[in-house]
Amino acid sequence: MSGLDGEWMERLKPEFGKPYYRSLYQKVKSEYDHYEVYPPSEEIFTAYHLTPLPKVRVVILGQDPYHEPGQAHGLSFSVKPDIEIPPSLANIYKELNTDLGLYIPNNGYLVKWAEQGVLMLNTLLTVRAHEAFSHKGIGWEEFTDATIRVLNEQDRPMVFLLWGGPARKKHEMLNNPKHLVLEAPHPSPLSVYRGFFGCRHFSQTNEFLVRNGLEPIDWQIENL
């Protein structure tokens, strides 16, 4: 697993010495040695690398990485430019179209969001091929909870978008009065009609940022 750097490393370094993380490291290493695991090991911490802690303005919290070949690359909901847009992301684009009038792009590469300060995190950071939630309970939850605690401590305006059951359970950890927390069902086809469509999280996020003197997110992913 490629390491962290900058302030993320400084704040999360204590986790690396804890028993759960040592066990997690060995389990993840064994999984990569014996199975097909996503994302590629060098991309596990892509979200942290692309969105340094001091630049985080928005957190999108999903569940676990995509589990089909070539999809996951370390950013929740994002896929590489040449990969077909997954159903969950297609639904996110539909909500963006309804909420902000953005056109639906021909790719699912969301790096543009990450580079603007949108931390695109999953509650689990790895998954075995074709087996959703296969790395549940091996220790990633403790690590991403530590990440959420660090974010909760940031003394500046920030928006958390919690999509899906595992993400929504983190709401109780978020008690900073300077932060806005928005919840919705997961955008997957199984749950999107239970309240993700029409949630208007993107416009609400930008309204909050502007109200607090920050630049809004340019959510438009351009065609390639």
PDB file of C-alpha atoms in Angstrom:
ATOM      1  CA  MET A   1       0.000   0.000   0.000  1.00  0.00           C
ATOM      2  CA  SER A   2       1.422   3.354  -0.998  1.00  0.00           C
ATOM      3  CA  GLY A   3       1.762   5.646   1.974  1.00  0.00           C
ATOM      4  CA  LEU A   4       0.238   8.986   2.868  1.00  0.00           C
ATOM      5  CA  ASP A   5       2.039  12.290   2.815  1.00  0.00           C
ATOM      6  CA  GLY A   6       1.719  15.856   4.073  1.00  0.00           C
ATOM      7  CA  GLU A   7      -0.751  16.678   6.816  1.00  0.00           C
ATOM      8  CA  TRP A   8      -2.709  13.468   6.220  1.00  0.00           C
ATOM      9  CA  MET A   9       0.425  11.541   7.196  1.00  0.00           C
ATOM     10  CA  GLU A  10       1.022  13.773  10.190  1.00  0.00           C
ATOM     11  CA  ARG A  11      -2.519  13.353  11.515  1.00  0.00           C
ATOM     12  CA  LEU A  12      -3.033   9.656  10.690  1.00  0.00           C
ATOM     13  CA  LYS A  13       0.457   8.368  11.502  1.00  0.00           C
ATOM     14  CA  PRO A  14      -0.622   7.172  14.990  1.00  0.00           C
ATOM     15  CA  GLU A  15      -3.003   4.711  13.302  1.00  0.00           C
ATOM     16  CA  PHE A  16      -0.135   2.853  11.635  1.00  0.00           C
ATOM     17  CA  GLY A  17       1.242   1.692  14.966  1.00  0.00           C
ATOM     18  CA  LYS A  18      -2.025   0.312  16.297  1.00  0.00           C
ATOM     19  CA  PRO A  19      -2.700  -3.450  16.365  1.00  0.00           C
ATOM     20  CA  TYR A  20      -5.726  -3.192  14.054  1.00  0.00           C
ATOM     21  CA  TYR A  21      -3.671  -1.467  11.344  1.00  0.00           C
ATOM     22  CA  ARG A  22      -0.827  -3.964  11.534  1.00  0.00           C
ATOM     23  CA  SER A  23      -3.404  -6.736  11.113  1.00  0.00           C
ATOM     24  CA  LEU A  24      -5.129  -4.805   8.304  1.00  0.00           C
ATOM     25  CA  TYR A  25      -1.840  -4.343   6.472  1.00  0.00           C
ATOM     26  CA  GLN A  26      -1.075  -8.062   6.580  1.00  0.00           C
ATOM     27  CA  LYS A  27      -4.591  -9.034   5.482  1.00  0.00           C
ATOM     28  CA  VAL A  28      -4.588  -6.601   2.586  1.00  0.00           C
ATOM     29  CA  LYS A  29      -1.117  -7.733   1.495  1.00  0.00           C
ATOM     30  CA  SER A  30      -2.260 -11.363   1.568  1.00  0.00           C
ATOM     31  CA  GLU A  31      -5.387 -10.496  -0.431  1.00  0.00           C
ATOM     32  CA  TYR A  32      -3.328  -8.806  -3.153  1.00  0.00           C
ATOM     33  CA  ASP A  33      -0.927 -11.759  -3.187  1.00  0.00           C
ATOM     34  CA  HIS A  34      -3.658 -14.379  -3.633  1.00  0.00           C
ATOM     35  CA  TYR A  35      -6.654 -12.704  -5.284  1.00  0.00           C
ATOM     36  CA  GLU A  36      -7.616  -9.996  -7.731  1.00  0.00           C
ATOM     37  CA  VAL A  37      -8.184  -6.930  -5.567  1.00  0.00           C
ATOM     38  CA  TYR A  38      -9.254  -3.410  -6.480  1.00  0.00           C
ATOM     39  CA  PRO A  39      -8.112  -0.704  -6.740  1.00  0.00           C
ATOM     40  CA  PRO A  40      -4.476  -1.394  -7.721  1.00  0.00           C
ATOM     41  CA  SER A  41      -2.419  -1.287  -4.536  1.00  0.00           C
ATOM     42  CA  GLU A  42      -0.646   1.933  -5.522  1.00  0.00           C
ATOM     43  CA  GLU A  43      -4.046   3.675  -5.824  1.00  0.00           C
ATOM     44  CA  ILE A  44      -5.561   2.733  -2.443  1.00  0.00           C
ATOM     45  CA  PHE A  45      -4.908   6.209  -1.037  1.00  0.00           C
ATOM     46  CA  THR A  46      -5.593   8.232  -4.196  1.00  0.00           C
ATOM     47  CA  ALA A  47      -8.308  10.278  -2.466  1.00  0.00           C
ATOM     48  CA  TYR A  48      -5.822  11.438   0.162  1.00  0.00           C
ATOM     49  CA  HIS A  49      -3.128  12.196  -2.404  1.00  0.00           C
ATOM     50  CA  LEU A  50      -5.376  14.271  -4.671  1.00  0.00           C
ATOM     51  CA  THR A  51      -7.121  16.150  -1.843  1.00  0.00           C
ATOM     52  CA  PRO A  52      -4.674  17.253   0.870  1.00  0.00           C
ATOM     53  CA  LEU A  53      -6.263  17.798   4.274  1.00  0.00           C
ATOM     54  CA  PRO A  54      -5.917  21.614   4.288  1.00  0.00           C
ATOM     55  CA  LYS A  55      -7.774  21.792   0.954  1.00  0.00           C
ATOM     56  CA  VAL A  56     -10.784  19.626   1.888  1.00  0.00           C
ATOM     57  CA  ARG A  57     -14.047  21.572   1.515  1.00  0.00           C
ATOM     58  CA  VAL A  58     -16.441  18.725   0.749  1.00  0.00           C
ATOM     59  CA  VAL A  59     -16.409  15.042   1.692  1.00  0.00           C
ATOM     60  CA  ILE A  60     -18.330  12.499  -0.387  1.00  0.00           C
ATOM     61  CA  LEU A  61     -18.531   9.299   1.641  1.00  0.00           C
ATOM     62  CA  GLY A  62     -19.489   6.120  -0.168  1.00  0.00           C
ATOM     63  CA  GLN A  63     -19.394   2.427   0.756  1.00  0.00           C
ATOM     64  CA  ASP A  64     -16.682   0.295  -0.846  1.00  0.00           C
ATOM     65  CA  PRO A  65     -14.787   0.439  -4.169  1.00  0.00           C
ATOM     66  CA  TYR A  66     -16.215  -0.779  -7.457  1.00  0.00           C
ATOM     67  CA  HIS A  67     -15.503  -4.496  -7.734  1.00  0.00           C
ATOM     68  CA  GLU A  68     -15.388  -5.081 -11.499  1.00  0.00           C
ATOM     69  CA  PRO A  69     -12.189  -4.958 -13.612  1.00  0.00           C
ATOM     70  CA  GLY A  70     -10.656  -1.578 -14.294  1.00  0.00           C
ATOM     71  CA  GLN A  71     -13.243   0.465 -12.403  1.00  0.00           C
ATOM     72  CA  ALA A  72     -11.853   1.430  -8.988  1.00  0.00           C
ATOM     73  CA  HIS A  73      -8.915   3.816  -8.816  1.00  0.00           C
ATOM     74  CA  GLY A  74      -9.097   5.141  -5.271  1.00  0.00           C
ATOM     75  CA  LEU A  75     -11.817   7.801  -5.564  1.00  0.00           C
ATOM     76  CA  SER A  76     -15.343   6.926  -4.467  1.00  0.00           C
ATOM     77  CA  PHE A  77     -17.731   6.667  -7.439  1.00  0.00           C
ATOM     78  CA  SER A  78     -15.053   7.609 -10.017  1.00  0.00           C
ATOM     79  CA  VAL A  79     -13.758   5.441 -12.867  1.00  0.00           C
ATOM     80  CA  LYS A  80     -10.901   5.939 -15.317  1.00  0.00           C
ATOM     81  CA  PRO A  81     -11.734   7.818 -18.548  1.00  0.00           C
ATOM     82  CA  ASP A  82     -11.963   4.733 -20.771  1.00  0.00           C
ATOM     83  CA  ILE A  83     -14.261   2.767 -18.430  1.00  0.00           C
ATOM     84  CA  GLU A  84     -18.034   2.622 -18.902  1.00  0.00           C
ATOM     85  CA  ILE A  85     -19.919   4.822 -16.437  1.00  0.00           C
ATOM     86  CA  PRO A  86     -21.295   2.582 -13.639  1.00  0.00           C
ATOM     87  CA  PRO A  87     -25.003   2.784 -12.758  1.00  0.00           C
ATOM     88  CA  SER A  88     -24.444   4.602  -9.443  1.00  0.00           C
ATOM     89  CA  LEU A  89     -22.418   7.328 -11.117  1.00  0.00           C
ATOM     90  CA  ALA A  90     -24.947   7.565 -13.943  1.00  0.00           C
ATOM     91  CA  ASN A  91     -27.556   8.320 -11.271  1.00  0.00           C
ATOM     92  CA  ILE A  92     -25.289  10.936  -9.677  1.00  0.00           C
ATOM     93  CA  TYR A  93     -25.055  12.613 -13.073  1.00  0.00           C
ATOM     94  CA  LYS A  94     -28.843  12.530 -13.430  1.00  0.00           C
ATOM     95  CA  GLU A  95     -29.211  14.281 -10.080  1.00  0.00           C
ATOM     96  CA  LEU A  96     -26.605  16.864 -11.098  1.00  0.00           C
ATOM     97  CA  ASN A  97     -28.556  17.475 -14.290  1.00  0.00           C
ATOM     98  CA  THR A  98     -31.811  17.943 -12.385  1.00  0.00           C
ATOM     99  CA  ASP A  99     -30.274  19.960  -9.549  1.00  0.00           C
ATOM    100  CA  LEU A 100     -27.859  22.239 -11.402  1.00  0.00           C
ATOM    101  CA  GLY A 101     -28.725  21.758 -15.071  1.00  0.00           C
ATOM    102  CA  LEU A 102     -25.344  20.240 -15.901  1.00  0.00           C
ATOM    103  CA  TYR A 103     -24.961  18.132 -19.018  1.00  0.00           C
ATOM    104  CA  ILE A 104     -24.271  14.436 -18.570  1.00  0.00           C
ATOM    105  CA  PRO A 105     -20.667  13.768 -19.657  1.00  0.00           C
ATOM    106  CA  ASN A 106     -19.308  10.839 -21.627  1.00  0.00           C
ATOM    107  CA  ASN A 107     -16.928   9.668 -18.877  1.00  0.00           C
ATOM    108  CA  GLY A 108     -16.828   8.993 -15.150  1.00  0.00           C
ATOM    109  CA  TYR A 109     -13.416  10.442 -14.300  1.00  0.00           C
ATOM    110  CA  LEU A 110     -14.024  12.615 -11.231  1.00  0.00           C
ATOM    111  CA  VAL A 111     -10.474  13.822 -10.558  1.00  0.00           C
ATOM    112  CA  LYS A 112     -11.642  17.379 -11.265  1.00  0.00           C
ATOM    113  CA  TRP A 113     -13.782  17.235  -8.119  1.00  0.00           C
ATOM    114  CA  ALA A 114     -10.931  15.873  -5.994  1.00  0.00           C
ATOM    115  CA  GLU A 115      -8.591  18.627  -7.156  1.00  0.00           C
ATOM    116  CA  GLN A 116     -11.127  21.261  -6.038  1.00  0.00           C
ATOM    117  CA  GLY A 117     -11.173  19.963  -2.480  1.00  0.00           C
ATOM    118  CA  VAL A 118     -13.791  17.208  -2.676  1.00  0.00           C
ATOM    119  CA  LEU A 119     -12.448  14.263  -0.663  1.00  0.00           C
ATOM    120  CA  MET A 120     -13.961  11.207  -2.330  1.00  0.00           C
ATOM    121  CA  LEU A 121     -13.724   8.552   0.324  1.00  0.00           C
ATOM    122  CA  ASN A 122     -15.234   5.110   0.828  1.00  0.00           C
ATOM    123  CA  THR A 123     -15.768   3.520   4.243  1.00  0.00           C
ATOM    124  CA  LEU A 124     -13.707   0.564   2.902  1.00  0.00           C
ATOM    125  CA  LEU A 125     -10.673   1.191   0.688  1.00  0.00           C
ATOM    126  CA  THR A 126     -10.236  -2.202  -1.004  1.00  0.00           C
ATOM    127  CA  VAL A 127     -12.426  -5.016  -2.323  1.00  0.00           C
ATOM    128  CA  ARG A 128     -11.937  -8.466  -3.820  1.00  0.00           C
ATOM    129  CA  ALA A 129     -12.934  -8.763  -7.475  1.00  0.00           C
ATOM    130  CA  HIS A 130     -16.650  -9.438  -8.061  1.00  0.00           C
ATOM    131  CA  GLU A 131     -17.359  -9.534  -4.300  1.00  0.00           C
ATOM    132  CA  ALA A 132     -18.942  -6.376  -2.901  1.00  0.00           C
ATOM    133  CA  PHE A 133     -18.112  -5.699   0.769  1.00  0.00           C
ATOM    134  CA  SER A 134     -15.627  -8.595   0.760  1.00  0.00           C
ATOM    135  CA  HIS A 135     -13.168  -6.514   2.818  1.00  0.00           C
ATOM    136  CA  LYS A 136     -15.722  -5.486   5.404  1.00  0.00           C
ATOM    137  CA  GLY A 137     -14.508  -6.061   8.946  1.00  0.00           C
ATOM    138  CA  ILE A 138     -10.780  -6.402   8.253  1.00  0.00           C
ATOM    139  CA  GLY A 139      -9.904  -2.985   9.672  1.00  0.00           C
ATOM    140  CA  TRP A 140     -10.626  -0.358   7.036  1.00  0.00           C
ATOM    141  CA  GLU A 141     -13.586   0.927   9.037  1.00  0.00           C
ATOM    142  CA  GLU A 142     -11.264   1.869  11.905  1.00  0.00           C
ATOM    143  CA  PHE A 143      -8.932   3.699   9.545  1.00  0.00           C
ATOM    144  CA  THR A 144     -11.641   5.644   7.730  1.00  0.00           C
ATOM    145  CA  ASP A 145     -13.283   6.432  11.076  1.00  0.00           C
ATOM    146  CA  ALA A 146      -9.949   7.956  12.148  1.00  0.00           C
ATOM    147  CA  THR A 147     -10.013   9.977   8.926  1.00  0.00           C
ATOM    148  CA  ILE A 148     -13.533  11.188   9.701  1.00  0.00           C
ATOM    149  CA  ARG A 149     -12.482  12.203  13.219  1.00  0.00           C
ATOM    150  CA  VAL A 150      -9.619  14.259  11.780  1.00  0.00           C
ATOM    151  CA  LEU A 151     -12.032  15.935   9.364  1.00  0.00           C
ATOM    152  CA  ASN A 152     -14.561  16.601  12.135  1.00  0.00           C
ATOM    153  CA  GLU A 153     -11.856  18.479  14.045  1.00  0.00           C
ATOM    154  CA  GLN A 154     -11.154  20.907  11.193  1.00  0.00           C
ATOM    155  CA  ASP A 155     -12.081  24.384  12.373  1.00  0.00           C
ATOM    156  CA  ARG A 156     -13.512  25.654   9.093  1.00  0.00           C
ATOM    157  CA  PRO A 157     -16.676  25.307   6.995  1.00  0.00           C
ATOM    158  CA  MET A 158     -16.973  21.886   5.362  1.00  0.00           C
ATOM    159  CA  VAL A 159     -19.755  19.786   3.831  1.00  0.00           C
ATOM    160  CA  PHE A 160     -20.218  16.039   4.328  1.00  0.00           C
ATOM    161  CA  LEU A 161     -22.328  14.094   1.835  1.00  0.00           C
ATOM    162  CA  LEU A 162     -23.228  10.713   3.321  1.00  0.00           C
ATOM    163  CA  TRP A 163     -24.653   8.361   0.703  1.00  0.00           C
ATOM    164  CA  GLY A 164     -25.862   4.897   1.670  1.00  0.00           C
ATOM    165  CA  GLY A 165     -26.251   3.028   4.937  1.00  0.00           C
ATOM    166  CA  PRO A 166     -22.584   2.588   5.930  1.00  0.00           C
ATOM    167  CA  ALA A 167     -21.859   6.245   5.217  1.00  0.00           C
ATOM    168  CA  ARG A 168     -24.961   7.533   7.002  1.00  0.00           C
ATOM    169  CA  LYS A 169     -23.955   5.694  10.171  1.00  0.00           C
ATOM    170  CA  LYS A 170     -21.018   8.123  10.426  1.00  0.00           C
ATOM    171  CA  HIS A 171     -23.352  11.064  11.055  1.00  0.00           C
ATOM    172  CA  GLU A 172     -23.068  10.531  14.817  1.00  0.00           C
ATOM    173  CA  MET A 173     -19.318  11.176  14.541  1.00  0.00           C
ATOM    174  CA  LEU A 174     -19.879  14.576  12.927  1.00  0.00           C
ATOM    175  CA  ASN A 175     -20.713  17.207  15.515  1.00  0.00           C
ATOM    176  CA  ASN A 176     -18.732  20.263  14.438  1.00  0.00           C
ATOM    177  CA  PRO A 177     -21.104  23.246  14.272  1.00  0.00           C
ATOM    178  CA  LYS A 178     -19.078  24.743  11.415  1.00  0.00           C
ATOM    179  CA  HIS A 179     -19.881  21.774   9.184  1.00  0.00           C
ATOM    180  CA  LEU A 180     -22.940  20.881   7.123  1.00  0.00           C
ATOM    181  CA  VAL A 181     -23.922  17.200   7.030  1.00  0.00           C
ATOM    182  CA  LEU A 182     -26.304  15.962   4.323  1.00  0.00           C
ATOM    183  CA  GLU A 183     -27.603  12.389   4.065  1.00  0.00           C
ATOM    184  CA  ALA A 184     -29.234  10.436   1.265  1.00  0.00           C
ATOM    185  CA  PRO A 185     -29.775   6.836   0.174  1.00  0.00           C
ATOM    186  CA  HIS A 186     -27.057   5.348  -2.008  1.00  0.00           C
ATOM    187  CA  PRO A 187     -27.305   6.330  -5.694  1.00  0.00           C
ATOM    188  CA  SER A 188     -27.332   2.688  -6.802  1.00  0.00           C
ATOM    189  CA  PRO A 189     -30.316   1.536  -8.879  1.00  0.00           C
ATOM    190  CA  LEU A 190     -31.556  -0.409  -5.835  1.00  0.00           C
ATOM    191  CA  SER A 191     -32.052   2.666  -3.661  1.00  0.00           C
ATOM    192  CA  VAL A 192     -31.823   5.794  -5.817  1.00  0.00           C
ATOM    193  CA  TYR A 193     -35.607   6.325  -5.852  1.00  0.00           C
ATOM    194  CA  ARG A 194     -35.782   6.219  -2.048  1.00  0.00           C
ATOM    195  CA  GLY A 195     -34.526   9.778  -1.792  1.00  0.00           C
ATOM    196  CA  PHE A 196     -31.263  10.234  -3.661  1.00  0.00           C
ATOM    197  CA  PHE A 197     -33.072  11.650  -6.666  1.00  0.00           C
ATOM    198  CA  GLY A 198     -34.241  15.071  -5.599  1.00  0.00           C
ATOM    199  CA  CYS A 199     -31.849  15.396  -2.645  1.00  0.00           C
ATOM    200  CA  ARG A 200     -30.250  18.508  -4.195  1.00  0.00           C
ATOM    201  CA  HIS A 201     -27.005  17.893  -2.348  1.00  0.00           C
ATOM    202  CA  PHE A 202     -24.920  19.628  -4.993  1.00  0.00           C
ATOM    203  CA  SER A 203     -26.772  22.940  -4.951  1.00  0.00           C
ATOM    204  CA  GLN A 204     -27.049  22.824  -1.152  1.00  0.00           C
ATOM    205  CA  THR A 205     -23.291  22.266  -0.931  1.00  0.00           C
ATOM    206  CA  ASN A 206     -22.504  25.242  -3.130  1.00  0.00           C
ATOM    207  CA  GLU A 207     -24.985  27.475  -1.334  1.00  0.00           C
ATOM    208  CA  PHE A 208     -23.312  26.618   1.975  1.00  0.00           C
ATOM    209  CA  LEU A 209     -19.806  27.236   0.627  1.00  0.00           C
ATOM    210  CA  VAL A 210     -20.751  30.605  -0.870  1.00  0.00           C
ATOM    211  CA  ARG A 211     -22.568  31.601   2.316  1.00  0.00           C
ATOM    212  CA  ASN A 212     -19.311  30.961   4.175  1.00  0.00           C
ATOM    213  CA  GLY A 213     -17.143  32.944   1.781  1.00  0.00           C
ATOM    214  CA  LEU A 214     -15.766  29.963  -0.146  1.00  0.00           C
ATOM    215  CA  GLU A 215     -15.682  29.224  -3.856  1.00  0.00           C
ATOM    216  CA  PRO A 216     -18.449  26.858  -5.007  1.00  0.00           C
ATOM    217  CA  ILE A 217     -17.513  23.526  -6.541  1.00  0.00           C
ATOM    218  CA  ASP A 218     -17.583  23.360 -10.329  1.00  0.00           C
ATOM    219  CA  TRP A 219     -19.390  20.026 -10.538  1.00  0.00           C
ATOM    220  CA  GLN A 220     -19.409  19.848 -14.358  1.00  0.00           C
ATOM    221  CA  ILE A 221     -17.292  16.940 -15.597  1.00  0.00           C
ATOM    222  CA  GLU A 222     -16.372  17.752 -19.181  1.00  0.00           C
ATOM    223  CA  ASN A 223     -16.683  15.407 -22.128  1.00  0.00           C
ATOM    224  CA  LEU A 224     -13.465  13.783 -23.284  1.00  0.00           C
TER     225      LEU A 224
END
